[in-house]
PDB file of N, CA and C in Angstrom:
ATOM      1  N   UNK D   1      99.170 -38.299 -63.140  1.00 46.00           N
ATOM      2  CA  UNK D   1     100.043 -38.970 -64.634  1.00 46.00           C
ATOM      3  C   UNK D   1      98.897 -40.575 -63.697  1.00 46.00           C
ATOM      4  N   UNK D   2      97.727 -40.828 -64.918  1.00 51.00           N
ATOM      5  CA  UNK D   2      97.136 -42.526 -64.196  1.00 51.00           C
ATOM      6  C   UNK D   2      97.924 -43.018 -65.286  1.00 51.00           C
ATOM      7  N   UNK D   3      97.864 -44.477 -63.718  1.00 58.00           N
ATOM      8  CA  UNK D   3      98.948 -45.537 -63.706  1.00 58.00           C
ATOM      9  C   UNK D   3      98.417 -46.786 -64.229  1.00 58.00           C
ATOM     10  N   UNK D   4      98.400 -46.840 -65.816  1.00 65.00           N
ATOM     11  CA  UNK D   4      97.549 -48.166 -66.302  1.00 65.00           C
ATOM     12  C   UNK D   4      97.812 -49.326 -66.181  1.00 65.00           C
ATOM     13  N   UNK D   5      98.804 -49.570 -65.200  1.00 84.00           N
ATOM     14  CA  UNK D   5      99.394 -50.702 -64.562  1.00 84.00           C
ATOM     15  C   UNK D   5      98.670 -51.800 -63.029  1.00 84.00           C
ATOM     16  N   UNK D   6      97.631 -50.950 -62.780  1.00 92.00           N
ATOM     17  CA  UNK D   6      97.197 -51.386 -61.603  1.00 92.00           C
ATOM     18  C   UNK D   6      95.946 -51.521 -61.565  1.00 92.00           C
ATOM     19  N   UNK D   7      95.059 -52.057 -60.073  1.00 96.00           N
ATOM     20  CA  UNK D   7      94.203 -51.876 -60.092  1.00 96.00           C
ATOM     21  C   UNK D   7      93.781 -51.390 -58.737  1.00 96.00           C
ATOM     22  N   UNK D   8      92.854 -51.203 -58.486  1.00 97.00           N
ATOM     23  CA  UNK D   8      92.366 -51.482 -56.842  1.00 97.00           C
ATOM     24  C   UNK D   8      91.343 -52.968 -56.406  1.00 97.00           C
ATOM     25  N   UNK D   9      91.598 -53.814 -55.681  1.00 98.00           N
ATOM     26  CA  UNK D   9      90.549 -54.741 -56.008  1.00 98.00           C
ATOM     27  C   UNK D   9      90.309 -54.864 -54.594  1.00 98.00           C
ATOM     28  N   UNK D  10      88.729 -54.508 -53.886  1.00 98.00           N
ATOM     29  CA  UNK D  10      88.108 -54.405 -52.877  1.00 98.00           C
ATOM     30  C   UNK D  10      87.218 -55.630 -52.665  1.00 98.00           C
ATOM     31  N   UNK D  11      87.961 -56.855 -51.776  1.00 97.00           N
ATOM     32  CA  UNK D  11      87.003 -58.032 -51.758  1.00 97.00           C
ATOM     33  C   UNK D  11      86.508 -58.514 -50.416  1.00 97.00           C
ATOM     34  N   UNK D  12      85.143 -58.737 -50.121  1.00 94.00           N
ATOM     35  CA  UNK D  12      84.303 -59.242 -49.035  1.00 94.00           C
ATOM     36  C   UNK D  12      84.353 -60.971 -48.669  1.00 94.00           C
ATOM     37  N   UNK D  13      85.000 -61.213 -48.154  1.00 92.00           N
ATOM     38  CA  UNK D  13      84.862 -63.098 -47.778  1.00 92.00           C
ATOM     39  C   UNK D  13      83.697 -62.325 -46.932  1.00 92.00           C
ATOM     40  N   UNK D  14      81.997 -62.995 -47.001  1.00 84.00           N
ATOM     41  CA  UNK D  14      80.799 -62.856 -46.096  1.00 84.00           C
ATOM     42  C   UNK D  14      80.873 -64.046 -44.856  1.00 84.00           C
ATOM     43  N   UNK D  15      81.455 -65.107 -45.343  1.00 83.00           N
ATOM     44  CA  UNK D  15      81.956 -65.655 -44.003  1.00 83.00           C
ATOM     45  C   UNK D  15      82.798 -66.786 -44.172  1.00 83.00           C
ATOM     46  N   UNK D  16      83.199 -67.459 -42.622  1.00 82.00           N
ATOM     47  CA  UNK D  16      84.793 -67.816 -42.961  1.00 82.00           C
ATOM     48  C   UNK D  16      85.207 -68.983 -43.608  1.00 82.00           C
ATOM     49  N   UNK D  17      83.823 -69.553 -44.453  1.00 86.00           N
ATOM     50  CA  UNK D  17      84.394 -70.709 -45.949  1.00 86.00           C
ATOM     51  C   UNK D  17      84.716 -70.163 -46.880  1.00 86.00           C
ATOM     52  N   UNK D  18      84.260 -68.337 -47.109  1.00 90.00           N
ATOM     53  CA  UNK D  18      84.844 -68.068 -48.179  1.00 90.00           C
ATOM     54  C   UNK D  18      85.977 -67.764 -48.354  1.00 90.00           C
ATOM     55  N   UNK D  19      86.689 -67.531 -46.561  1.00 92.00           N
ATOM     56  CA  UNK D  19      87.961 -66.949 -46.649  1.00 92.00           C
ATOM     57  C   UNK D  19      89.114 -67.612 -47.303  1.00 92.00           C
ATOM     58  N   UNK D  20      88.843 -68.462 -46.932  1.00 94.00           N
ATOM     59  CA  UNK D  20      90.438 -69.398 -46.822  1.00 94.00           C
ATOM     60  C   UNK D  20      90.618 -69.490 -48.329  1.00 94.00           C
ATOM     61  N   UNK D  21      89.158 -70.109 -49.518  1.00 95.00           N
ATOM     62  CA  UNK D  21      89.442 -69.608 -51.171  1.00 95.00           C
ATOM     63  C   UNK D  21      90.160 -69.038 -51.555  1.00 95.00           C
ATOM     64  N   UNK D  22      89.475 -67.690 -50.839  1.00 95.00           N
ATOM     65  CA  UNK D  22      89.596 -65.975 -51.223  1.00 95.00           C
ATOM     66  C   UNK D  22      91.865 -66.214 -51.378  1.00 95.00           C
ATOM     67  N   UNK D  23      92.374 -66.042 -49.902  1.00 95.00           N
ATOM     68  CA  UNK D  23      93.443 -66.358 -49.552  1.00 95.00           C
ATOM     69  C   UNK D  23      94.282 -67.354 -50.482  1.00 95.00           C
ATOM     70  N   UNK D  24      93.601 -68.322 -50.976  1.00 96.00           N
ATOM     71  CA  UNK D  24      93.979 -69.282 -51.514  1.00 96.00           C
ATOM     72  C   UNK D  24      94.450 -68.778 -53.348  1.00 96.00           C
ATOM     73  N   UNK D  25      93.511 -68.433 -53.199  1.00 97.00           N
ATOM     74  CA  UNK D  25      93.703 -67.402 -54.890  1.00 97.00           C
ATOM     75  C   UNK D  25      94.157 -66.550 -55.015  1.00 97.00           C
ATOM     76  N   UNK D  26      94.791 -65.745 -54.297  1.00 97.00           N
ATOM     77  CA  UNK D  26      95.833 -64.661 -54.648  1.00 97.00           C
ATOM     78  C   UNK D  26      96.956 -65.290 -54.822  1.00 97.00           C
ATOM     79  N   UNK D  27      97.664 -66.108 -53.672  1.00 97.00           N
ATOM     80  CA  UNK D  27      98.816 -66.596 -53.271  1.00 97.00           C
ATOM     81  C   UNK D  27      98.754 -67.453 -54.740  1.00 97.00           C
ATOM     82  N   UNK D  28      97.388 -68.128 -55.296  1.00 97.00           N
ATOM     83  CA  UNK D  28      98.269 -68.585 -56.658  1.00 97.00           C
ATOM     84  C   UNK D  28      98.285 -68.111 -58.395  1.00 97.00           C
ATOM     85  N   UNK D  29      97.700 -66.912 -57.991  1.00 97.00           N
ATOM     86  CA  UNK D  29      98.129 -65.931 -59.016  1.00 97.00           C
ATOM     87  C   UNK D  29      99.130 -65.065 -58.836  1.00 97.00           C
ATOM     88  N   UNK D  30      99.633 -65.043 -57.452  1.00 96.00           N
ATOM     89  CA  UNK D  30     100.925 -63.634 -57.353  1.00 96.00           C
ATOM     90  C   UNK D  30     100.608 -62.603 -56.926  1.00 96.00           C
ATOM     91  N   UNK D  31      99.288 -62.807 -55.971  1.00 96.00           N
ATOM     92  CA  UNK D  31      99.180 -61.526 -55.157  1.00 96.00           C
ATOM     93  C   UNK D  31      99.204 -62.014 -53.841  1.00 96.00           C
ATOM     94  N   UNK D  32     100.427 -61.544 -53.289  1.00 93.00           N
ATOM     95  CA  UNK D  32     101.219 -62.031 -51.969  1.00 93.00           C
ATOM     96  C   UNK D  32     101.172 -60.573 -51.202  1.00 93.00           C
ATOM     97  N   UNK D  33     100.661 -59.128 -51.911  1.00 93.00           N
ATOM     98  CA  UNK D  33     100.168 -58.223 -50.969  1.00 93.00           C
ATOM     99  C   UNK D  33      99.032 -57.181 -51.237  1.00 93.00           C
ATOM    100  N   UNK D  34      98.792 -57.204 -49.375  1.00 95.00           N
ATOM    101  CA  UNK D  34      97.156 -57.840 -49.751  1.00 95.00           C
ATOM    102  C   UNK D  34      97.110 -57.020 -47.579  1.00 95.00           C
ATOM    103  N   UNK D  35      95.717 -56.179 -47.592  1.00 95.00           N
ATOM    104  CA  UNK D  35      94.816 -56.105 -46.252  1.00 95.00           C
ATOM    105  C   UNK D  35      94.346 -56.553 -45.857  1.00 95.00           C
ATOM    106  N   UNK D  36      94.019 -57.070 -44.641  1.00 95.00           N
ATOM    107  CA  UNK D  36      92.817 -57.687 -44.729  1.00 95.00           C
ATOM    108  C   UNK D  36      92.026 -57.000 -43.308  1.00 95.00           C
ATOM    109  N   UNK D  37      90.953 -56.726 -42.916  1.00 94.00           N
ATOM    110  CA  UNK D  37      90.428 -55.576 -42.589  1.00 94.00           C
ATOM    111  C   UNK D  37      88.981 -56.079 -41.524  1.00 94.00           C
ATOM    112  N   UNK D  38      88.917 -56.793 -40.644  1.00 89.00           N
ATOM    113  CA  UNK D  38      87.706 -57.414 -40.057  1.00 89.00           C
ATOM    114  C   UNK D  38      86.447 -56.056 -40.423  1.00 89.00           C
ATOM    115  N   UNK D  39      85.364 -57.060 -40.152  1.00 82.00           N
ATOM    116  CA  UNK D  39      84.244 -56.058 -40.566  1.00 82.00           C
ATOM    117  C   UNK D  39      83.185 -56.920 -40.354  1.00 82.00           C
ATOM    118  N   UNK D  40      81.928 -55.721 -40.627  1.00 73.00           N
ATOM    119  CA  UNK D  40      80.804 -56.403 -40.285  1.00 73.00           C
ATOM    120  C   UNK D  40      79.837 -55.551 -40.762  1.00 73.00           C
ATOM    121  N   UNK D  41      78.904 -56.271 -41.463  1.00 72.00           N
ATOM    122  CA  UNK D  41      77.718 -55.939 -42.238  1.00 72.00           C
ATOM    123  C   UNK D  41      76.316 -55.350 -41.577  1.00 72.00           C
ATOM    124  N   UNK D  42      76.073 -54.272 -41.940  1.00 68.00           N
ATOM    125  CA  UNK D  42      74.891 -53.834 -41.818  1.00 68.00           C
ATOM    126  C   UNK D  42      73.914 -54.460 -41.445  1.00 68.00           C
ATOM    127  N   UNK D  43      73.256 -55.295 -41.104  1.00 68.00           N
ATOM    128  CA  UNK D  43      72.937 -56.616 -41.130  1.00 68.00           C
ATOM    129  C   UNK D  43      73.001 -57.147 -38.839  1.00 68.00           C
ATOM    130  N   UNK D  44      74.725 -57.260 -39.001  1.00 67.00           N
ATOM    131  CA  UNK D  44      74.865 -57.375 -37.610  1.00 67.00           C
ATOM    132  C   UNK D  44      75.230 -55.584 -36.612  1.00 67.00           C
ATOM    133  N   UNK D  45      75.297 -55.083 -37.288  1.00 67.00           N
ATOM    134  CA  UNK D  45      75.154 -53.341 -36.682  1.00 67.00           C
ATOM    135  C   UNK D  45      74.085 -53.792 -36.081  1.00 67.00           C
ATOM    136  N   UNK D  46      72.979 -53.874 -36.994  1.00 66.00           N
ATOM    137  CA  UNK D  46      71.509 -53.899 -36.680  1.00 66.00           C
ATOM    138  C   UNK D  46      70.776 -54.681 -35.376  1.00 66.00           C
ATOM    139  N   UNK D  47      71.442 -56.240 -35.726  1.00 67.00           N
ATOM    140  CA  UNK D  47      70.518 -56.662 -34.807  1.00 67.00           C
ATOM    141  C   UNK D  47      71.894 -56.626 -33.064  1.00 67.00           C
ATOM    142  N   UNK D  48      72.814 -56.243 -33.253  1.00 67.00           N
ATOM    143  CA  UNK D  48      73.520 -55.835 -32.581  1.00 67.00           C
ATOM    144  C   UNK D  48      74.026 -54.598 -31.594  1.00 67.00           C
ATOM    145  N   UNK D  49      73.591 -53.030 -32.257  1.00 69.00           N
ATOM    146  CA  UNK D  49      73.674 -52.427 -32.137  1.00 69.00           C
ATOM    147  C   UNK D  49      72.425 -51.310 -31.687  1.00 69.00           C
ATOM    148  N   UNK D  50      71.673 -52.158 -31.972  1.00 68.00           N
ATOM    149  CA  UNK D  50      70.501 -51.305 -32.367  1.00 68.00           C
ATOM    150  C   UNK D  50      69.337 -51.753 -32.337  1.00 68.00           C
ATOM    151  N   UNK D  51      68.795 -52.330 -30.895  1.00 67.00           N
ATOM    152  CA  UNK D  51      68.327 -53.042 -30.512  1.00 67.00           C
ATOM    153  C   UNK D  51      66.350 -52.521 -31.414  1.00 67.00           C
ATOM    154  N   UNK D  52      66.275 -51.576 -31.529  1.00 61.00           N
ATOM    155  CA  UNK D  52      65.272 -51.028 -31.674  1.00 61.00           C
ATOM    156  C   UNK D  52      64.434 -51.466 -33.015  1.00 61.00           C
ATOM    157  N   UNK D  53      65.098 -52.156 -33.705  1.00 61.00           N
ATOM    158  CA  UNK D  53      64.799 -52.467 -34.527  1.00 61.00           C
ATOM    159  C   UNK D  53      64.971 -54.509 -35.125  1.00 61.00           C
ATOM    160  N   UNK D  54      64.716 -54.778 -33.217  1.00 60.00           N
ATOM    161  CA  UNK D  54      64.501 -55.954 -33.672  1.00 60.00           C
ATOM    162  C   UNK D  54      63.498 -56.791 -34.630  1.00 60.00           C
ATOM    163  N   UNK D  55      62.614 -56.371 -35.053  1.00 63.00           N
ATOM    164  CA  UNK D  55      61.676 -56.846 -36.391  1.00 63.00           C
ATOM    165  C   UNK D  55      62.602 -57.029 -37.458  1.00 63.00           C
ATOM    166  N   UNK D  56      63.484 -55.998 -37.517  1.00 57.00           N
ATOM    167  CA  UNK D  56      63.819 -56.129 -38.633  1.00 57.00           C
ATOM    168  C   UNK D  56      64.841 -56.809 -38.894  1.00 57.00           C
ATOM    169  N   UNK D  57      65.673 -57.605 -37.855  1.00 54.00           N
ATOM    170  CA  UNK D  57      67.249 -57.790 -37.784  1.00 54.00           C
ATOM    171  C   UNK D  57      66.565 -59.817 -37.621  1.00 54.00           C
ATOM    172  N   UNK D  58      65.129 -59.749 -37.965  1.00 58.00           N
ATOM    173  CA  UNK D  58      64.732 -61.113 -37.977  1.00 58.00           C
ATOM    174  C   UNK D  58      65.206 -61.735 -39.198  1.00 58.00           C
ATOM    175  N   UNK D  59      64.336 -60.554 -40.091  1.00 57.00           N
ATOM    176  CA  UNK D  59      64.540 -60.443 -41.360  1.00 57.00           C
ATOM    177  C   UNK D  59      66.059 -60.542 -42.413  1.00 57.00           C
ATOM    178  N   UNK D  60      67.031 -60.510 -41.431  1.00 54.00           N
ATOM    179  CA  UNK D  60      68.614 -60.081 -41.961  1.00 54.00           C
ATOM    180  C   UNK D  60      69.743 -61.356 -41.668  1.00 54.00           C
ATOM    181  N   UNK D  61      70.424 -61.875 -42.634  1.00 56.00           N
ATOM    182  CA  UNK D  61      70.836 -63.063 -42.795  1.00 56.00           C
ATOM    183  C   UNK D  61      71.835 -63.041 -41.247  1.00 56.00           C
ATOM    184  N   UNK D  62      72.447 -64.507 -40.975  1.00 59.00           N
ATOM    185  CA  UNK D  62      72.462 -64.621 -38.783  1.00 59.00           C
ATOM    186  C   UNK D  62      74.023 -64.249 -39.231  1.00 59.00           C
ATOM    187  N   UNK D  63      75.089 -64.153 -40.125  1.00 57.00           N
ATOM    188  CA  UNK D  63      76.323 -64.773 -39.814  1.00 57.00           C
ATOM    189  C   UNK D  63      76.783 -63.390 -39.907  1.00 57.00           C
ATOM    190  N   UNK D  64      77.959 -62.891 -38.462  1.00 56.00           N
ATOM    191  CA  UNK D  64      77.656 -61.428 -37.761  1.00 56.00           C
ATOM    192  C   UNK D  64      79.071 -60.630 -38.637  1.00 56.00           C
ATOM    193  N   UNK D  65      79.324 -61.250 -39.167  1.00 68.00           N
ATOM    194  CA  UNK D  65      81.491 -60.615 -39.413  1.00 68.00           C
ATOM    195  C   UNK D  65      81.548 -60.983 -40.636  1.00 68.00           C
ATOM    196  N   UNK D  66      82.627 -60.420 -41.488  1.00 85.00           N
ATOM    197  CA  UNK D  66      83.102 -60.822 -42.673  1.00 85.00           C
ATOM    198  C   UNK D  66      84.893 -60.313 -42.743  1.00 85.00           C
ATOM    199  N   UNK D  67      85.832 -60.612 -43.706  1.00 92.00           N
ATOM    200  CA  UNK D  67      86.701 -60.126 -43.672  1.00 92.00           C
ATOM    201  C   UNK D  67      86.834 -59.333 -45.161  1.00 92.00           C
ATOM    202  N   UNK D  68      87.005 -58.608 -45.458  1.00 94.00           N
ATOM    203  CA  UNK D  68      87.951 -57.426 -45.664  1.00 94.00           C
ATOM    204  C   UNK D  68      88.867 -57.552 -46.528  1.00 94.00           C
ATOM    205  N   UNK D  69      89.829 -58.411 -48.369  1.00 96.00           N
ATOM    206  CA  UNK D  69      89.972 -57.890 -48.619  1.00 96.00           C
ATOM    207  C   UNK D  69      90.817 -57.022 -48.949  1.00 96.00           C
ATOM    208  N   UNK D  70      91.824 -55.353 -49.195  1.00 97.00           N
ATOM    209  CA  UNK D  70      92.037 -54.720 -50.295  1.00 97.00           C
ATOM    210  C   UNK D  70      93.986 -54.509 -50.398  1.00 97.00           C
ATOM    211  N   UNK D  71      94.000 -54.775 -51.746  1.00 96.00           N
ATOM    212  CA  UNK D  71      94.948 -55.060 -52.997  1.00 96.00           C
ATOM    213  C   UNK D  71      95.020 -54.006 -53.857  1.00 96.00           C
ATOM    214  N   UNK D  72      96.314 -54.228 -54.515  1.00 95.00           N
ATOM    215  CA  UNK D  72      96.897 -53.434 -55.533  1.00 95.00           C
ATOM    216  C   UNK D  72      97.399 -54.388 -56.152  1.00 95.00           C
ATOM    217  N   UNK D  73      96.810 -54.623 -57.520  1.00 95.00           N
ATOM    218  CA  UNK D  73      97.639 -55.210 -58.234  1.00 95.00           C
ATOM    219  C   UNK D  73      97.949 -55.375 -59.620  1.00 95.00           C
ATOM    220  N   UNK D  74      97.942 -56.024 -60.412  1.00 94.00           N
ATOM    221  CA  UNK D  74      98.568 -55.786 -62.474  1.00 94.00           C
ATOM    222  C   UNK D  74      96.796 -56.345 -62.779  1.00 94.00           C
ATOM    223  N   UNK D  75      96.173 -55.506 -63.603  1.00 95.00           N
ATOM    224  CA  UNK D  75      95.267 -56.854 -65.079  1.00 95.00           C
ATOM    225  C   UNK D  75      95.050 -58.120 -64.618  1.00 95.00           C
ATOM    226  N   UNK D  76      96.409 -58.342 -65.237  1.00 96.00           N
ATOM    227  CA  UNK D  76      96.323 -60.171 -65.582  1.00 96.00           C
ATOM    228  C   UNK D  76      96.443 -61.323 -64.246  1.00 96.00           C
ATOM    229  N   UNK D  77      96.704 -60.621 -62.928  1.00 97.00           N
ATOM    230  CA  UNK D  77      96.601 -60.954 -61.591  1.00 97.00           C
ATOM    231  C   UNK D  77      95.104 -60.880 -61.477  1.00 97.00           C
ATOM    232  N   UNK D  78      94.686 -59.807 -61.704  1.00 97.00           N
ATOM    233  CA  UNK D  78      93.318 -60.277 -60.999  1.00 97.00           C
ATOM    234  C   UNK D  78      92.222 -60.414 -61.960  1.00 97.00           C
ATOM    235  N   UNK D  79      93.050 -60.410 -63.292  1.00 97.00           N
ATOM    236  CA  UNK D  79      92.061 -61.495 -64.154  1.00 97.00           C
ATOM    237  C   UNK D  79      92.125 -63.056 -63.510  1.00 97.00           C
ATOM    238  N   UNK D  80      93.380 -62.983 -63.612  1.00 98.00           N
ATOM    239  CA  UNK D  80      93.745 -64.928 -63.091  1.00 98.00           C
ATOM    240  C   UNK D  80      92.539 -65.015 -61.847  1.00 98.00           C
ATOM    241  N   UNK D  81      92.822 -64.009 -61.339  1.00 98.00           N
ATOM    242  CA  UNK D  81      92.083 -64.579 -59.703  1.00 98.00           C
ATOM    243  C   UNK D  81      90.446 -64.772 -59.404  1.00 98.00           C
ATOM    244  N   UNK D  82      90.313 -63.155 -60.626  1.00 97.00           N
ATOM    245  CA  UNK D  82      88.486 -63.704 -61.168  1.00 97.00           C
ATOM    246  C   UNK D  82      88.143 -64.853 -61.719  1.00 97.00           C
ATOM    247  N   UNK D  83      88.837 -65.681 -62.631  1.00 98.00           N
ATOM    248  CA  UNK D  83      88.764 -67.107 -63.235  1.00 98.00           C
ATOM    249  C   UNK D  83      88.594 -67.918 -62.203  1.00 98.00           C
ATOM    250  N   UNK D  84      89.714 -67.700 -61.177  1.00 98.00           N
ATOM    251  CA  UNK D  84      89.812 -68.725 -60.378  1.00 98.00           C
ATOM    252  C   UNK D  84      87.953 -68.530 -59.086  1.00 98.00           C
ATOM    253  N   UNK D  85      87.922 -67.767 -58.626  1.00 96.00           N
ATOM    254  CA  UNK D  85      87.134 -67.124 -57.773  1.00 96.00           C
ATOM    255  C   UNK D  85      85.718 -67.505 -58.975  1.00 96.00           C
ATOM    256  N   UNK D  86      85.208 -67.621 -59.823  1.00 96.00           N
ATOM    257  CA  UNK D  86      84.119 -67.663 -61.259  1.00 96.00           C
ATOM    258  C   UNK D  86      84.336 -69.788 -60.323  1.00 96.00           C
ATOM    259  N   UNK D  87      85.212 -70.160 -60.454  1.00 97.00           N
ATOM    260  CA  UNK D  87      85.082 -71.579 -60.247  1.00 97.00           C
ATOM    261  C   UNK D  87      84.616 -72.020 -58.944  1.00 97.00           C
ATOM    262  N   UNK D  88      84.640 -70.794 -58.187  1.00 95.00           N
ATOM    263  CA  UNK D  88      84.519 -71.067 -56.555  1.00 95.00           C
ATOM    264  C   UNK D  88      82.597 -71.814 -56.429  1.00 95.00           C
ATOM    265  N   UNK D  89      82.373 -72.714 -55.759  1.00 94.00           N
ATOM    266  CA  UNK D  89      80.784 -72.942 -55.057  1.00 94.00           C
ATOM    267  C   UNK D  89      79.965 -71.172 -54.862  1.00 94.00           C
ATOM    268  N   UNK D  90      78.997 -71.163 -55.087  1.00 93.00           N
ATOM    269  CA  UNK D  90      78.613 -69.263 -55.026  1.00 93.00           C
ATOM    270  C   UNK D  90      79.035 -69.249 -53.420  1.00 93.00           C
ATOM    271  N   UNK D  91      78.362 -69.551 -52.408  1.00 90.00           N
ATOM    272  CA  UNK D  91      78.646 -69.674 -51.026  1.00 90.00           C
ATOM    273  C   UNK D  91      79.604 -69.553 -50.326  1.00 90.00           C
ATOM    274  N   UNK D  92      81.169 -69.846 -51.724  1.00 93.00           N
ATOM    275  CA  UNK D  92      82.429 -69.518 -50.748  1.00 93.00           C
ATOM    276  C   UNK D  92      82.504 -67.829 -52.741  1.00 93.00           C
ATOM    277  N   UNK D  93      81.995 -67.637 -53.088  1.00 94.00           N
ATOM    278  CA  UNK D  93      83.000 -66.240 -53.869  1.00 94.00           C
ATOM    279  C   UNK D  93      82.533 -65.076 -52.731  1.00 94.00           C
ATOM    280  N   UNK D  94      83.648 -64.737 -52.908  1.00 95.00           N
ATOM    281  CA  UNK D  94      83.448 -63.003 -52.238  1.00 95.00           C
ATOM    282  C   UNK D  94      82.339 -61.747 -53.149  1.00 95.00           C
ATOM    283  N   UNK D  95      82.056 -60.897 -52.452  1.00 93.00           N
ATOM    284  CA  UNK D  95      81.946 -59.725 -53.036  1.00 93.00           C
ATOM    285  C   UNK D  95      82.727 -58.857 -53.157  1.00 93.00           C
ATOM    286  N   UNK D  96      82.618 -58.012 -54.229  1.00 95.00           N
ATOM    287  CA  UNK D  96      84.218 -57.498 -54.759  1.00 95.00           C
ATOM    288  C   UNK D  96      83.245 -55.916 -56.020  1.00 95.00           C
ATOM    289  N   UNK D  97      84.664 -55.460 -55.965  1.00 97.00           N
ATOM    290  CA  UNK D  97      84.729 -54.342 -57.345  1.00 97.00           C
ATOM    291  C   UNK D  97      86.576 -54.301 -57.611  1.00 97.00           C
ATOM    292  N   UNK D  98      86.654 -53.921 -57.987  1.00 97.00           N
ATOM    293  CA  UNK D  98      87.631 -53.478 -59.317  1.00 97.00           C
ATOM    294  C   UNK D  98      87.591 -52.455 -60.010  1.00 97.00           C
ATOM    295  N   UNK D  99      88.779 -52.015 -59.374  1.00 96.00           N
ATOM    296  CA  UNK D  99      88.881 -49.633 -59.771  1.00 96.00           C
ATOM    297  C   UNK D  99      90.139 -49.723 -60.194  1.00 96.00           C
ATOM    298  N   UNK D 100      90.077 -48.478 -61.036  1.00 94.00           N
ATOM    299  CA  UNK D 100      91.338 -48.592 -61.738  1.00 94.00           C
ATOM    300  C   UNK D 100      91.641 -47.318 -60.418  1.00 94.00           C
ATOM    301  N   UNK D 101      93.201 -47.503 -60.614  1.00 92.00           N
ATOM    302  CA  UNK D 101      94.221 -46.451 -60.205  1.00 92.00           C
ATOM    303  C   UNK D 101      94.773 -45.337 -60.632  1.00 92.00           C
ATOM    304  N   UNK D 102      94.563 -44.334 -60.140  1.00 90.00           N
ATOM    305  CA  UNK D 102      95.312 -43.049 -61.025  1.00 90.00           C
ATOM    306  C   UNK D 102      96.682 -43.217 -60.524  1.00 90.00           C
ATOM    307  N   UNK D 103      96.765 -43.479 -59.221  1.00 88.00           N
ATOM    308  CA  UNK D 103      98.528 -43.142 -58.992  1.00 88.00           C
ATOM    309  C   UNK D 103      98.554 -44.352 -58.365  1.00 88.00           C
ATOM    310  N   UNK D 104      99.573 -45.112 -58.577  1.00 86.00           N
ATOM    311  CA  UNK D 104     100.291 -46.050 -56.733  1.00 86.00           C
ATOM    312  C   UNK D 104     101.835 -45.479 -56.044  1.00 86.00           C
ATOM    313  N   UNK D 105     102.021 -44.745 -54.945  1.00 84.00           N
ATOM    314  CA  UNK D 105     103.148 -45.117 -54.615  1.00 84.00           C
ATOM    315  C   UNK D 105     103.461 -45.910 -53.563  1.00 84.00           C
ATOM    316  N   UNK D 106     104.788 -46.290 -52.961  1.00 80.00           N
ATOM    317  CA  UNK D 106     105.421 -47.460 -52.596  1.00 80.00           C
ATOM    318  C   UNK D 106     105.230 -48.549 -52.386  1.00 80.00           C
ATOM    319  N   UNK D 107     104.554 -49.332 -53.713  1.00 68.00           N
ATOM    320  CA  UNK D 107     103.921 -50.045 -54.538  1.00 68.00           C
ATOM    321  C   UNK D 107     105.472 -50.919 -54.941  1.00 68.00           C
ATOM    322  N   UNK D 108     105.797 -51.883 -54.330  1.00 62.00           N
ATOM    323  CA  UNK D 108     107.154 -53.223 -54.548  1.00 62.00           C
ATOM    324  C   UNK D 108     108.767 -52.720 -54.141  1.00 62.00           C
ATOM    325  N   UNK D 109     108.624 -51.889 -53.109  1.00 47.00           N
ATOM    326  CA  UNK D 109     109.625 -51.467 -52.680  1.00 47.00           C
ATOM    327  C   UNK D 109     110.660 -52.454 -51.835  1.00 47.00           C
TER     328      UNK D 109
END
């Protein structure tokens, strides 16, 4: 049975300056449960682990790490977060997606 009350939120803070405002926004709208995953983009992998692509690496951004945030939240809280994120400077805004959730287990207990 579909769960119309929750959405999956996936956001990537591309640099350290983008992470603190993201966490502030989450807490401000009442999203207190989230998983943070340290991640690397393909540019960092090419630059650090694939030296045979050295020429291509010069064309890619220099930052090497990011943090991915995953959370399940209600649509109203996500809408509040999106409004907050829209007010940030462009370099502070995360990239991400909001997806429908088929079912939720272990949530809120």
